[in-house]
Amino acid sequence: MPDGVHGQFVLRSDASLDEAFLDAMHDPTFDEVEAMLSRSWRMVGKDDWFRAHVLQRTYGEIACDPDSTGHPFRIGKLPNCPQCGRAVLNWRAISPPQFVDCEIPSVTHRVWERLSELQKEFRIDDVLERQGF
């Protein structure tokens, strides 16, 4: 993704080469999770920057369907090596960007959309606890 694109993310899996595209400006679940996070007792007294950080760190696990191996997607995760599948430890952006034309499917939210309001709150709290928030 080129620099300066606001609200559009490529989510990546920790466990596979799977990727998913999110247009947060047009995906209602992003705003829904943001609002629910803001109401969480774990976010009381936290500033806007911190809540935005938590939202980006947890959104894929909270509201997006898992990858093909059952693992969560993450916003901001660097790409894995396409040859071995392991996390790339020495990665840096290329400037100017070199564009690669590839199809990345949009994120889906089938599991999230079937949850009740209370179940969504429990899911958010569970993910926040597991990630140390």
PDB file of C-alpha atoms in Angstrom:
ATOM      1  CA  MET A   1       0.000   0.000   0.000  1.00  0.00           C
ATOM      2  CA  PRO A   2       1.424   3.429  -0.848  1.00  0.00           C
ATOM      3  CA  ASP A   3       2.208   5.947   1.884  1.00  0.00           C
ATOM      4  CA  GLY A   4      -0.553   8.385   2.730  1.00  0.00           C
ATOM      5  CA  VAL A   5      -3.476   6.002   2.239  1.00  0.00           C
ATOM      6  CA  HIS A   6      -5.792   6.564   5.181  1.00  0.00           C
ATOM      7  CA  GLY A   7      -8.095   3.908   6.585  1.00  0.00           C
ATOM      8  CA  GLN A   8      -7.076   1.113   4.236  1.00  0.00           C
ATOM      9  CA  PHE A   9      -5.111  -1.821   5.609  1.00  0.00           C
ATOM     10  CA  VAL A  10      -3.698  -5.126   4.463  1.00  0.00           C
ATOM     11  CA  LEU A  11      -4.169  -7.518   7.362  1.00  0.00           C
ATOM     12  CA  ARG A  12      -1.769 -10.422   7.587  1.00  0.00           C
ATOM     13  CA  SER A  13      -1.805 -13.718   9.408  1.00  0.00           C
ATOM     14  CA  ASP A  14       0.768 -14.729  12.006  1.00  0.00           C
ATOM     15  CA  ALA A  15       0.639 -18.326  10.843  1.00  0.00           C
ATOM     16  CA  SER A  16       0.260 -18.284   7.064  1.00  0.00           C
ATOM     17  CA  LEU A  17       0.791 -16.181   3.961  1.00  0.00           C
ATOM     18  CA  ASP A  18      -2.909 -15.248   3.983  1.00  0.00           C
ATOM     19  CA  GLU A  19      -3.761 -11.572   3.638  1.00  0.00           C
ATOM     20  CA  ALA A  20      -7.042  -9.664   3.730  1.00  0.00           C
ATOM     21  CA  PHE A  21      -7.951  -6.107   2.763  1.00  0.00           C
ATOM     22  CA  LEU A  22      -9.827  -3.739   5.056  1.00  0.00           C
ATOM     23  CA  ASP A  23     -11.285  -0.384   4.059  1.00  0.00           C
ATOM     24  CA  ALA A  24     -11.969   0.831   7.590  1.00  0.00           C
ATOM     25  CA  MET A  25     -13.714   3.971   6.362  1.00  0.00           C
ATOM     26  CA  HIS A  26     -16.460   1.847   4.754  1.00  0.00           C
ATOM     27  CA  ASP A  27     -16.548  -1.218   7.011  1.00  0.00           C
ATOM     28  CA  PRO A  28     -19.159  -0.732   9.759  1.00  0.00           C
ATOM     29  CA  THR A  29     -17.538  -3.316  12.040  1.00  0.00           C
ATOM     30  CA  PHE A  30     -14.481  -1.092  12.447  1.00  0.00           C
ATOM     31  CA  ASP A  31     -16.585   1.738  13.902  1.00  0.00           C
ATOM     32  CA  GLU A  32     -18.590  -0.758  15.953  1.00  0.00           C
ATOM     33  CA  VAL A  33     -15.477  -2.274  17.541  1.00  0.00           C
ATOM     34  CA  GLU A  34     -14.013   1.193  18.121  1.00  0.00           C
ATOM     35  CA  ALA A  35     -17.161   2.290  19.973  1.00  0.00           C
ATOM     36  CA  MET A  36     -17.301  -0.890  22.034  1.00  0.00           C
ATOM     37  CA  LEU A  37     -13.607  -0.641  22.919  1.00  0.00           C
ATOM     38  CA  SER A  38     -14.125   2.939  24.078  1.00  0.00           C
ATOM     39  CA  ARG A  39     -16.820   1.721  26.489  1.00  0.00           C
ATOM     40  CA  SER A  40     -14.669  -1.096  27.890  1.00  0.00           C
ATOM     41  CA  TRP A  41     -13.617  -0.741  31.514  1.00  0.00           C
ATOM     42  CA  ARG A  42     -10.094  -1.599  30.319  1.00  0.00           C
ATOM     43  CA  MET A  43      -9.970   1.674  28.353  1.00  0.00           C
ATOM     44  CA  VAL A  44     -11.169   3.982  31.153  1.00  0.00           C
ATOM     45  CA  GLY A  45      -8.763   6.902  31.477  1.00  0.00           C
ATOM     46  CA  LYS A  46      -6.840   6.012  28.324  1.00  0.00           C
ATOM     47  CA  ASP A  47      -6.220   8.731  25.745  1.00  0.00           C
ATOM     48  CA  ASP A  48      -7.329   8.684  22.094  1.00  0.00           C
ATOM     49  CA  TRP A  49      -3.882   7.663  20.822  1.00  0.00           C
ATOM     50  CA  PHE A  50      -3.753   4.641  23.132  1.00  0.00           C
ATOM     51  CA  ARG A  51      -7.295   3.537  22.226  1.00  0.00           C
ATOM     52  CA  ALA A  52      -6.443   3.840  18.499  1.00  0.00           C
ATOM     53  CA  HIS A  53      -3.337   1.715  19.086  1.00  0.00           C
ATOM     54  CA  VAL A  54      -5.392  -0.938  20.893  1.00  0.00           C
ATOM     55  CA  LEU A  55      -8.031  -0.895  18.142  1.00  0.00           C
ATOM     56  CA  GLN A  56      -5.467  -1.515  15.406  1.00  0.00           C
ATOM     57  CA  ARG A  57      -3.684  -4.153  17.468  1.00  0.00           C
ATOM     58  CA  THR A  58      -6.832  -6.142  18.320  1.00  0.00           C
ATOM     59  CA  TYR A  59      -9.370  -5.502  15.548  1.00  0.00           C
ATOM     60  CA  GLY A  60      -8.388  -8.443  13.336  1.00  0.00           C
ATOM     61  CA  GLU A  61      -8.677 -10.919  16.177  1.00  0.00           C
ATOM     62  CA  ILE A  62     -11.893  -9.379  17.519  1.00  0.00           C
ATOM     63  CA  ALA A  63     -14.021  -8.860  14.415  1.00  0.00           C
ATOM     64  CA  CYS A  64     -12.443 -10.567  11.398  1.00  0.00           C
ATOM     65  CA  ASP A  65     -12.860 -14.189  10.435  1.00  0.00           C
ATOM     66  CA  PRO A  66      -9.620 -16.168  10.843  1.00  0.00           C
ATOM     67  CA  ASP A  67      -7.230 -17.105   8.056  1.00  0.00           C
ATOM     68  CA  SER A  68      -7.321 -20.456   6.246  1.00  0.00           C
ATOM     69  CA  THR A  69      -5.455 -22.096   9.149  1.00  0.00           C
ATOM     70  CA  GLY A  70      -7.763 -20.710  11.857  1.00  0.00           C
ATOM     71  CA  HIS A  71      -5.379 -17.982  13.045  1.00  0.00           C
ATOM     72  CA  PRO A  72      -6.258 -14.283  13.414  1.00  0.00           C
ATOM     73  CA  PHE A  73      -5.383 -11.511  11.018  1.00  0.00           C
ATOM     74  CA  ARG A  74      -3.454  -8.478  12.275  1.00  0.00           C
ATOM     75  CA  ILE A  75      -3.302  -4.868  11.155  1.00  0.00           C
ATOM     76  CA  GLY A  76       0.271  -3.672  10.778  1.00  0.00           C
ATOM     77  CA  LYS A  77       1.889  -7.098  10.665  1.00  0.00           C
ATOM     78  CA  LEU A  78       4.862  -7.183   8.354  1.00  0.00           C
ATOM     79  CA  PRO A  79       4.709  -9.706   5.506  1.00  0.00           C
ATOM     80  CA  ASN A  80       6.046 -13.223   5.959  1.00  0.00           C
ATOM     81  CA  CYS A  81       8.715 -14.589   3.626  1.00  0.00           C
ATOM     82  CA  PRO A  82       6.942 -15.992   0.537  1.00  0.00           C
ATOM     83  CA  GLN A  83       9.485 -18.844   0.288  1.00  0.00           C
ATOM     84  CA  CYS A  84       9.577 -20.215   3.830  1.00  0.00           C
ATOM     85  CA  GLY A  85       6.503 -18.552   5.394  1.00  0.00           C
ATOM     86  CA  ARG A  86       8.410 -17.315   8.435  1.00  0.00           C
ATOM     87  CA  ALA A  87       8.251 -13.791   9.786  1.00  0.00           C
ATOM     88  CA  VAL A  88      10.701 -11.503   8.039  1.00  0.00           C
ATOM     89  CA  LEU A  89      13.036 -10.015  10.628  1.00  0.00           C
ATOM     90  CA  ASN A  90      14.950  -7.655   8.357  1.00  0.00           C
ATOM     91  CA  TRP A  91      12.186  -5.890   6.437  1.00  0.00           C
ATOM     92  CA  ARG A  92      11.975  -2.319   5.214  1.00  0.00           C
ATOM     93  CA  ALA A  93       9.741  -0.449   2.838  1.00  0.00           C
ATOM     94  CA  ILE A  94      11.041   0.279  -0.633  1.00  0.00           C
ATOM     95  CA  SER A  95      11.082   3.936  -1.606  1.00  0.00           C
ATOM     96  CA  PRO A  96       9.837   4.820  -4.068  1.00  0.00           C
ATOM     97  CA  PRO A  97       7.280   2.031  -3.782  1.00  0.00           C
ATOM     98  CA  GLN A  98       7.279  -0.788  -6.310  1.00  0.00           C
ATOM     99  CA  PHE A  99       3.718  -1.767  -7.041  1.00  0.00           C
ATOM    100  CA  VAL A 100       2.740  -5.421  -7.252  1.00  0.00           C
ATOM    101  CA  ASP A 101      -0.602  -6.204  -8.820  1.00  0.00           C
ATOM    102  CA  CYS A 102      -2.295  -8.931  -6.790  1.00  0.00           C
ATOM    103  CA  GLU A 103      -5.792  -9.758  -5.640  1.00  0.00           C
ATOM    104  CA  ILE A 104      -6.271  -9.556  -1.887  1.00  0.00           C
ATOM    105  CA  PRO A 105      -9.689 -10.662  -0.652  1.00  0.00           C
ATOM    106  CA  SER A 106     -11.659  -8.378   1.620  1.00  0.00           C
ATOM    107  CA  VAL A 107     -11.932  -9.287   5.289  1.00  0.00           C
ATOM    108  CA  THR A 108     -15.075 -11.074   6.323  1.00  0.00           C
ATOM    109  CA  HIS A 109     -16.975 -10.902   9.603  1.00  0.00           C
ATOM    110  CA  ARG A 110     -19.316 -13.911   9.585  1.00  0.00           C
ATOM    111  CA  VAL A 111     -18.508 -14.995  13.162  1.00  0.00           C
ATOM    112  CA  TRP A 112     -18.682 -11.434  14.566  1.00  0.00           C
ATOM    113  CA  GLU A 113     -22.000 -10.692  12.874  1.00  0.00           C
ATOM    114  CA  ARG A 114     -23.632 -13.767  14.478  1.00  0.00           C
ATOM    115  CA  LEU A 115     -22.714 -12.690  18.021  1.00  0.00           C
ATOM    116  CA  SER A 116     -25.123 -10.933  20.356  1.00  0.00           C
ATOM    117  CA  GLU A 117     -24.148  -7.567  21.837  1.00  0.00           C
ATOM    118  CA  LEU A 118     -23.170  -9.244  25.109  1.00  0.00           C
ATOM    119  CA  GLN A 119     -21.113 -11.914  23.323  1.00  0.00           C
ATOM    120  CA  LYS A 120     -19.283  -9.161  21.424  1.00  0.00           C
ATOM    121  CA  GLU A 121     -18.445  -7.420  24.701  1.00  0.00           C
ATOM    122  CA  PHE A 122     -17.120 -10.692  26.154  1.00  0.00           C
ATOM    123  CA  ARG A 123     -15.064 -11.317  23.005  1.00  0.00           C
ATOM    124  CA  ILE A 124     -13.530  -7.852  23.196  1.00  0.00           C
ATOM    125  CA  ASP A 125     -12.687  -8.264  26.865  1.00  0.00           C
ATOM    126  CA  ASP A 126     -11.157 -11.699  26.228  1.00  0.00           C
ATOM    127  CA  VAL A 127      -8.917 -10.434  23.405  1.00  0.00           C
ATOM    128  CA  LEU A 128      -7.863  -7.365  25.406  1.00  0.00           C
ATOM    129  CA  GLU A 129      -6.925  -9.582  28.368  1.00  0.00           C
ATOM    130  CA  ARG A 130      -4.984 -12.070  26.211  1.00  0.00           C
ATOM    131  CA  GLN A 131      -3.052  -9.234  24.574  1.00  0.00           C
ATOM    132  CA  GLY A 132      -2.182  -7.631  27.898  1.00  0.00           C
ATOM    133  CA  PHE A 133      -4.492  -4.631  27.858  1.00  0.00           C
TER     134      PHE A 133
END
